[in-house]
Amino acid sequence: MVGNSRSVTSNQEDLHPALEATVRRHLIQPWRAPLADHDRAAFLRAREWVADRDRPLILDSGCGTGRSSVQLARRYPEALVLGLDQSAHRLARAPRRFDIPDNVLLLRTDCGGFWRLAEQAGWRPWRHYLLYPNPWPKSAHLKRRWHGHPVFPHLLALGGTLVLRTNWALYAREMAAALALAGRAATLGEPDVGASPLTDFEDKYRNSGQRLWELVAEAGPSTR
């Protein structure tokens, strides 16, 4: 894949000044927005698919065309991989591009709604991937980033090993700071350059010469 991707540009030069107050407010005030029927239907399908199979569960949230879900399923054949994305158009490209393994299910759903339903059902994924792009780089868009969104505590409550990748260092740093506010430590480094790119975005960013970042943390419910 030829790289022609621009680096992230933002009017924000450091951690958002409202990050701490926003995260702390979300940690103590439950998000009570109504859950959509399509998210409930997607979760019901996922629950039926997982059923009583005693296998580790991987969530690939924002999976796009499903490339990352397929690669994760091949990397961890002992696990079940749920790829979640809100775009039916992107998900429809998956069968045309990939041979979907039996341990993969791709679902159209809003990730935030699905996470809340999974938390309510007591799900505890083994690993949870948030792979590109979702930076929302304008300062005014803090609450659209996962760590600034009111769903953040529900993301934590699911637990498991959280793996986030981005081409915007500040986004990764903010996530690490938000996790610290919730009493969770994170390590920040770079993805293994010797490994195959997990997503089309990662492929494009690499070929454009951009530096990539990987955050890894044990999520778990807030301890503060």
mmCIF file of C-alpha atoms in Angstrom:
data_model
loop_
_atom_site.group_PDB
_atom_site.id
_atom_site.type_symbol
_atom_site.label_atom_id
_atom_site.label_comp_id
_atom_site.label_asym_id
_atom_site.label_seq_id
_atom_site.Cartn_x
_atom_site.Cartn_y
_atom_site.Cartn_z
ATOM 1 C CA MET A 1 0.000 0.000 0.000
ATOM 2 C CA VAL A 2 1.428 3.380 -1.046
ATOM 3 C CA GLY A 3 1.598 5.877 1.793
ATOM 4 C CA ASN A 4 0.286 9.379 1.243
ATOM 5 C CA SER A 5 -1.147 10.087 4.671
ATOM 6 C CA ARG A 6 -0.615 13.435 6.350
ATOM 7 C CA SER A 7 0.531 13.661 9.940
ATOM 8 C CA VAL A 8 -2.056 14.707 12.515
ATOM 9 C CA THR A 9 -2.326 18.463 12.955
ATOM 10 C CA SER A 10 -3.971 20.038 15.972
ATOM 11 C CA ASN A 11 -4.502 23.367 17.698
ATOM 12 C CA GLN A 12 -3.648 21.525 20.937
ATOM 13 C CA GLU A 13 0.039 21.340 21.859
ATOM 14 C CA ASP A 14 -0.089 19.474 25.190
ATOM 15 C CA LEU A 15 -2.516 17.483 27.338
ATOM 16 C CA HIS A 16 -5.929 19.092 27.201
ATOM 17 C CA PRO A 17 -6.371 21.495 30.138
ATOM 18 C CA ALA A 18 -9.824 20.028 30.833
ATOM 19 C CA LEU A 19 -8.688 16.396 30.659
ATOM 20 C CA GLU A 20 -8.412 15.771 34.401
ATOM 21 C CA ALA A 21 -11.708 17.448 35.303
ATOM 22 C CA THR A 22 -13.494 15.661 32.455
ATOM 23 C CA VAL A 23 -12.163 12.219 33.348
ATOM 24 C CA ARG A 24 -12.828 12.624 37.075
ATOM 25 C CA ARG A 25 -16.401 13.755 36.400
ATOM 26 C CA HIS A 26 -17.051 10.735 34.184
ATOM 27 C CA LEU A 27 -15.556 8.393 36.780
ATOM 28 C CA ILE A 28 -18.073 9.473 39.418
ATOM 29 C CA GLN A 29 -21.131 10.191 37.242
ATOM 30 C CA PRO A 30 -22.565 7.117 35.457
ATOM 31 C CA TRP A 31 -23.471 7.608 31.808
ATOM 32 C CA ARG A 32 -27.213 7.117 31.487
ATOM 33 C CA ALA A 33 -27.792 7.733 27.776
ATOM 34 C CA PRO A 34 -30.394 5.357 26.303
ATOM 35 C CA LEU A 35 -29.074 2.250 24.604
ATOM 36 C CA ALA A 36 -30.020 1.861 20.933
ATOM 37 C CA ASP A 37 -32.043 -1.099 19.722
ATOM 38 C CA HIS A 38 -29.456 -1.911 17.047
ATOM 39 C CA ASP A 39 -26.759 -2.154 19.724
ATOM 40 C CA ARG A 40 -28.957 -4.493 21.765
ATOM 41 C CA ALA A 41 -29.519 -6.643 18.675
ATOM 42 C CA ALA A 42 -25.794 -6.744 17.925
ATOM 43 C CA PHE A 43 -24.990 -7.737 21.481
ATOM 44 C CA LEU A 44 -27.623 -10.476 21.435
ATOM 45 C CA ARG A 45 -26.049 -11.909 18.291
ATOM 46 C CA ALA A 46 -22.589 -11.726 19.892
ATOM 47 C CA ARG A 47 -23.814 -13.406 23.067
ATOM 48 C CA GLU A 48 -25.360 -16.243 21.066
ATOM 49 C CA TRP A 49 -22.158 -16.638 19.061
ATOM 50 C CA VAL A 50 -19.944 -16.737 22.154
ATOM 51 C CA ALA A 51 -22.481 -18.918 23.986
ATOM 52 C CA ASP A 52 -20.806 -21.312 26.418
ATOM 53 C CA ARG A 53 -17.555 -21.707 24.511
ATOM 54 C CA ASP A 54 -14.822 -21.563 27.107
ATOM 55 C CA ARG A 55 -12.341 -19.550 25.055
ATOM 56 C CA PRO A 56 -10.606 -16.213 25.655
ATOM 57 C CA LEU A 57 -12.448 -13.256 24.140
ATOM 58 C CA ILE A 58 -10.826 -10.451 22.174
ATOM 59 C CA LEU A 59 -12.677 -7.227 21.343
ATOM 60 C CA ASP A 60 -11.463 -5.317 18.291
ATOM 61 C CA SER A 61 -13.344 -2.046 18.622
ATOM 62 C CA GLY A 62 -13.480 0.115 15.511
ATOM 63 C CA CYS A 63 -12.322 -2.775 13.337
ATOM 64 C CA GLY A 64 -13.134 -1.076 10.032
ATOM 65 C CA THR A 65 -12.846 -3.579 7.184
ATOM 66 C CA GLY A 66 -12.010 -6.387 9.621
ATOM 67 C CA ARG A 67 -8.350 -6.726 8.658
ATOM 68 C CA SER A 68 -7.211 -6.419 12.263
ATOM 69 C CA SER A 69 -9.849 -8.885 13.508
ATOM 70 C CA VAL A 70 -8.711 -11.498 10.982
ATOM 71 C CA GLN A 71 -5.049 -10.999 11.859
ATOM 72 C CA LEU A 72 -5.751 -11.185 15.599
ATOM 73 C CA ALA A 73 -7.758 -14.380 15.102
ATOM 74 C CA ARG A 74 -4.820 -15.939 13.292
ATOM 75 C CA ARG A 75 -2.356 -14.706 15.887
ATOM 76 C CA TYR A 76 -4.496 -16.045 18.739
ATOM 77 C CA PRO A 77 -6.316 -19.092 17.301
ATOM 78 C CA GLU A 78 -7.346 -20.175 20.795
ATOM 79 C CA ALA A 79 -9.450 -17.002 21.190
ATOM 80 C CA LEU A 80 -12.758 -15.693 19.870
ATOM 81 C CA VAL A 81 -12.496 -12.300 18.167
ATOM 82 C CA LEU A 82 -15.381 -9.842 17.977
ATOM 83 C CA GLY A 83 -14.790 -7.045 15.475
ATOM 84 C CA LEU A 84 -17.012 -4.024 16.156
ATOM 85 C CA ASP A 85 -17.607 -1.088 13.800
ATOM 86 C CA GLN A 86 -20.441 1.356 13.203
ATOM 87 C CA SER A 87 -19.998 1.371 9.413
ATOM 88 C CA ALA A 88 -21.911 -1.245 7.442
ATOM 89 C CA HIS A 89 -20.027 -0.132 4.321
ATOM 90 C CA ARG A 90 -16.612 -0.886 5.830
ATOM 91 C CA LEU A 91 -17.726 -4.215 7.267
ATOM 92 C CA ALA A 92 -19.224 -5.273 3.931
ATOM 93 C CA ARG A 93 -15.743 -5.134 2.396
ATOM 94 C CA ALA A 94 -14.396 -7.828 4.723
ATOM 95 C CA PRO A 95 -15.694 -10.966 2.924
ATOM 96 C CA ARG A 96 -14.425 -9.592 -0.392
ATOM 97 C CA ARG A 97 -10.934 -9.035 0.983
ATOM 98 C CA PHE A 98 -10.363 -11.773 3.535
ATOM 99 C CA ASP A 99 -11.050 -15.390 4.288
ATOM 100 C CA ILE A 100 -12.863 -14.905 7.604
ATOM 101 C CA PRO A 101 -11.726 -17.513 10.168
ATOM 102 C CA ASP A 102 -14.304 -19.414 12.187
ATOM 103 C CA ASN A 103 -13.202 -17.641 15.371
ATOM 104 C CA VAL A 104 -14.141 -14.176 14.038
ATOM 105 C CA LEU A 105 -17.504 -12.388 14.134
ATOM 106 C CA LEU A 106 -17.825 -8.909 12.639
ATOM 107 C CA LEU A 107 -20.693 -6.802 13.945
ATOM 108 C CA ARG A 108 -22.153 -3.445 13.051
ATOM 109 C CA THR A 109 -22.660 -1.591 16.312
ATOM 110 C CA ASP A 110 -21.747 1.539 18.210
ATOM 111 C CA CYS A 111 -18.773 0.552 20.340
ATOM 112 C CA GLY A 112 -19.865 2.618 23.318
ATOM 113 C CA GLY A 113 -23.293 1.003 23.440
ATOM 114 C CA PHE A 114 -21.860 -2.477 22.971
ATOM 115 C CA TRP A 115 -19.327 -1.945 25.775
ATOM 116 C CA ARG A 116 -22.070 -0.917 28.189
ATOM 117 C CA LEU A 117 -24.140 -3.989 27.332
ATOM 118 C CA ALA A 118 -21.090 -6.234 27.656
ATOM 119 C CA GLU A 119 -20.310 -4.737 31.054
ATOM 120 C CA GLN A 120 -23.903 -5.255 32.218
ATOM 121 C CA ALA A 121 -23.660 -8.895 31.149
ATOM 122 C CA GLY A 122 -20.475 -9.377 33.155
ATOM 123 C CA TRP A 123 -18.193 -9.906 30.168
ATOM 124 C CA ARG A 124 -14.469 -9.739 30.858
ATOM 125 C CA PRO A 125 -12.507 -9.781 27.588
ATOM 126 C CA TRP A 126 -8.982 -11.126 27.628
ATOM 127 C CA ARG A 127 -7.694 -8.397 25.303
ATOM 128 C CA HIS A 128 -9.263 -5.224 23.925
ATOM 129 C CA TYR A 129 -7.866 -3.427 20.878
ATOM 130 C CA LEU A 130 -8.443 0.217 19.921
ATOM 131 C CA LEU A 131 -6.551 0.542 16.656
ATOM 132 C CA TYR A 132 -6.554 3.891 14.859
ATOM 133 C CA PRO A 133 -7.587 6.530 14.111
ATOM 134 C CA ASN A 134 -10.037 8.228 16.549
ATOM 135 C CA PRO A 135 -7.785 11.148 17.520
ATOM 136 C CA TRP A 136 -10.360 13.968 17.013
ATOM 137 C CA PRO A 137 -7.413 16.381 17.031
ATOM 138 C CA LYS A 138 -9.226 19.682 17.548
ATOM 139 C CA SER A 139 -9.107 20.864 21.144
ATOM 140 C CA ALA A 140 -12.883 21.289 21.126
ATOM 141 C CA HIS A 141 -13.285 17.563 20.453
ATOM 142 C CA LEU A 142 -11.868 16.201 23.720
ATOM 143 C CA LYS A 143 -15.157 14.496 24.648
ATOM 144 C CA ARG A 144 -15.151 12.584 21.346
ATOM 145 C CA ARG A 145 -11.867 10.876 22.203
ATOM 146 C CA TRP A 146 -12.390 7.606 24.062
ATOM 147 C CA HIS A 147 -10.638 8.821 27.204
ATOM 148 C CA GLY A 148 -12.696 12.031 27.257
ATOM 149 C CA HIS A 149 -16.003 10.347 26.455
ATOM 150 C CA PRO A 150 -18.480 9.471 29.236
ATOM 151 C CA VAL A 151 -18.183 5.804 28.181
ATOM 152 C CA PHE A 152 -14.586 5.698 29.437
ATOM 153 C CA PRO A 153 -15.451 4.116 32.837
ATOM 154 C CA HIS A 154 -17.358 1.363 31.022
ATOM 155 C CA LEU A 155 -14.318 0.689 28.874
ATOM 156 C CA LEU A 156 -12.307 0.296 32.072
ATOM 157 C CA ALA A 157 -14.924 -1.916 33.695
ATOM 158 C CA LEU A 158 -14.617 -4.486 30.923
ATOM 159 C CA GLY A 159 -11.057 -5.128 32.066
ATOM 160 C CA GLY A 160 -8.494 -7.147 30.183
ATOM 161 C CA THR A 161 -5.352 -5.990 28.443
ATOM 162 C CA LEU A 162 -6.048 -2.757 26.593
ATOM 163 C CA VAL A 163 -3.977 -2.146 23.454
ATOM 164 C CA LEU A 164 -4.264 1.226 21.732
ATOM 165 C CA ARG A 165 -2.356 2.268 18.630
ATOM 166 C CA THR A 166 -2.251 5.723 17.096
ATOM 167 C CA ASN A 167 -0.177 7.996 14.887
ATOM 168 C CA TRP A 168 -0.738 10.939 17.260
ATOM 169 C CA ALA A 169 1.529 10.850 20.289
ATOM 170 C CA LEU A 170 -0.603 13.306 22.249
ATOM 171 C CA TYR A 171 -3.634 11.024 21.943
ATOM 172 C CA ALA A 172 -1.679 8.148 23.478
ATOM 173 C CA ARG A 173 -0.306 10.403 26.209
ATOM 174 C CA GLU A 174 -3.813 11.605 27.080
ATOM 175 C CA MET A 175 -5.075 8.033 27.291
ATOM 176 C CA ALA A 176 -2.186 7.174 29.610
ATOM 177 C CA ALA A 177 -3.004 10.207 31.775
ATOM 178 C CA ALA A 178 -6.704 9.271 31.891
ATOM 179 C CA LEU A 179 -5.821 5.721 32.913
ATOM 180 C CA ALA A 180 -3.555 7.094 35.650
ATOM 181 C CA LEU A 181 -6.443 9.182 36.974
ATOM 182 C CA ALA A 182 -8.403 5.919 37.238
ATOM 183 C CA GLY A 183 -5.526 4.237 39.063
ATOM 184 C CA ARG A 184 -4.232 2.265 36.063
ATOM 185 C CA ALA A 185 -0.664 2.286 34.794
ATOM 186 C CA ALA A 186 0.109 2.148 31.082
ATOM 187 C CA THR A 187 3.253 1.606 29.063
ATOM 188 C CA LEU A 188 3.844 3.653 25.946
ATOM 189 C CA GLY A 189 6.135 2.599 23.144
ATOM 190 C CA GLU A 190 6.086 1.753 19.452
ATOM 191 C CA PRO A 191 4.513 -1.242 17.681
ATOM 192 C CA ASP A 192 6.843 -3.997 16.566
ATOM 193 C CA VAL A 193 8.073 -2.797 13.177
ATOM 194 C CA GLY A 194 8.874 -6.380 12.202
ATOM 195 C CA ALA A 195 5.257 -7.494 12.556
ATOM 196 C CA SER A 196 2.674 -7.189 9.798
ATOM 197 C CA PRO A 197 0.518 -4.050 10.041
ATOM 198 C CA LEU A 198 -2.741 -4.854 11.777
ATOM 199 C CA THR A 199 -4.902 -2.351 9.901
ATOM 200 C CA ASP A 200 -5.044 -0.446 6.637
ATOM 201 C CA PHE A 201 -4.374 2.738 8.588
ATOM 202 C CA GLU A 202 -1.241 1.254 10.133
ATOM 203 C CA ASP A 203 -0.071 0.160 6.698
ATOM 204 C CA LYS A 204 -0.667 3.621 5.254
ATOM 205 C CA TYR A 205 0.920 5.462 8.162
ATOM 206 C CA ARG A 206 4.015 3.274 8.060
ATOM 207 C CA ASN A 207 4.433 3.766 4.341
ATOM 208 C CA SER A 208 4.039 7.511 4.840
ATOM 209 C CA GLY A 209 7.000 7.480 7.240
ATOM 210 C CA GLN A 210 4.960 8.415 10.301
ATOM 211 C CA ARG A 211 5.944 7.405 13.797
ATOM 212 C CA LEU A 212 3.404 5.139 15.467
ATOM 213 C CA TRP A 213 2.607 4.660 19.131
ATOM 214 C CA GLU A 214 1.297 1.725 21.134
ATOM 215 C CA LEU A 215 -0.192 1.962 24.611
ATOM 216 C CA VAL A 216 -0.684 -1.187 26.670
ATOM 217 C CA ALA A 217 -2.506 -1.252 30.007
ATOM 218 C CA GLU A 218 -4.412 -3.606 32.263
ATOM 219 C CA ALA A 219 -7.782 -1.870 32.229
ATOM 220 C CA GLY A 220 -10.052 -3.082 35.005
ATOM 221 C CA PRO A 221 -12.613 -0.938 36.851
ATOM 222 C CA SER A 222 -11.552 2.385 38.264
ATOM 223 C CA THR A 223 -9.708 2.168 41.570
ATOM 224 C CA ARG A 224 -10.284 5.794 42.459
#
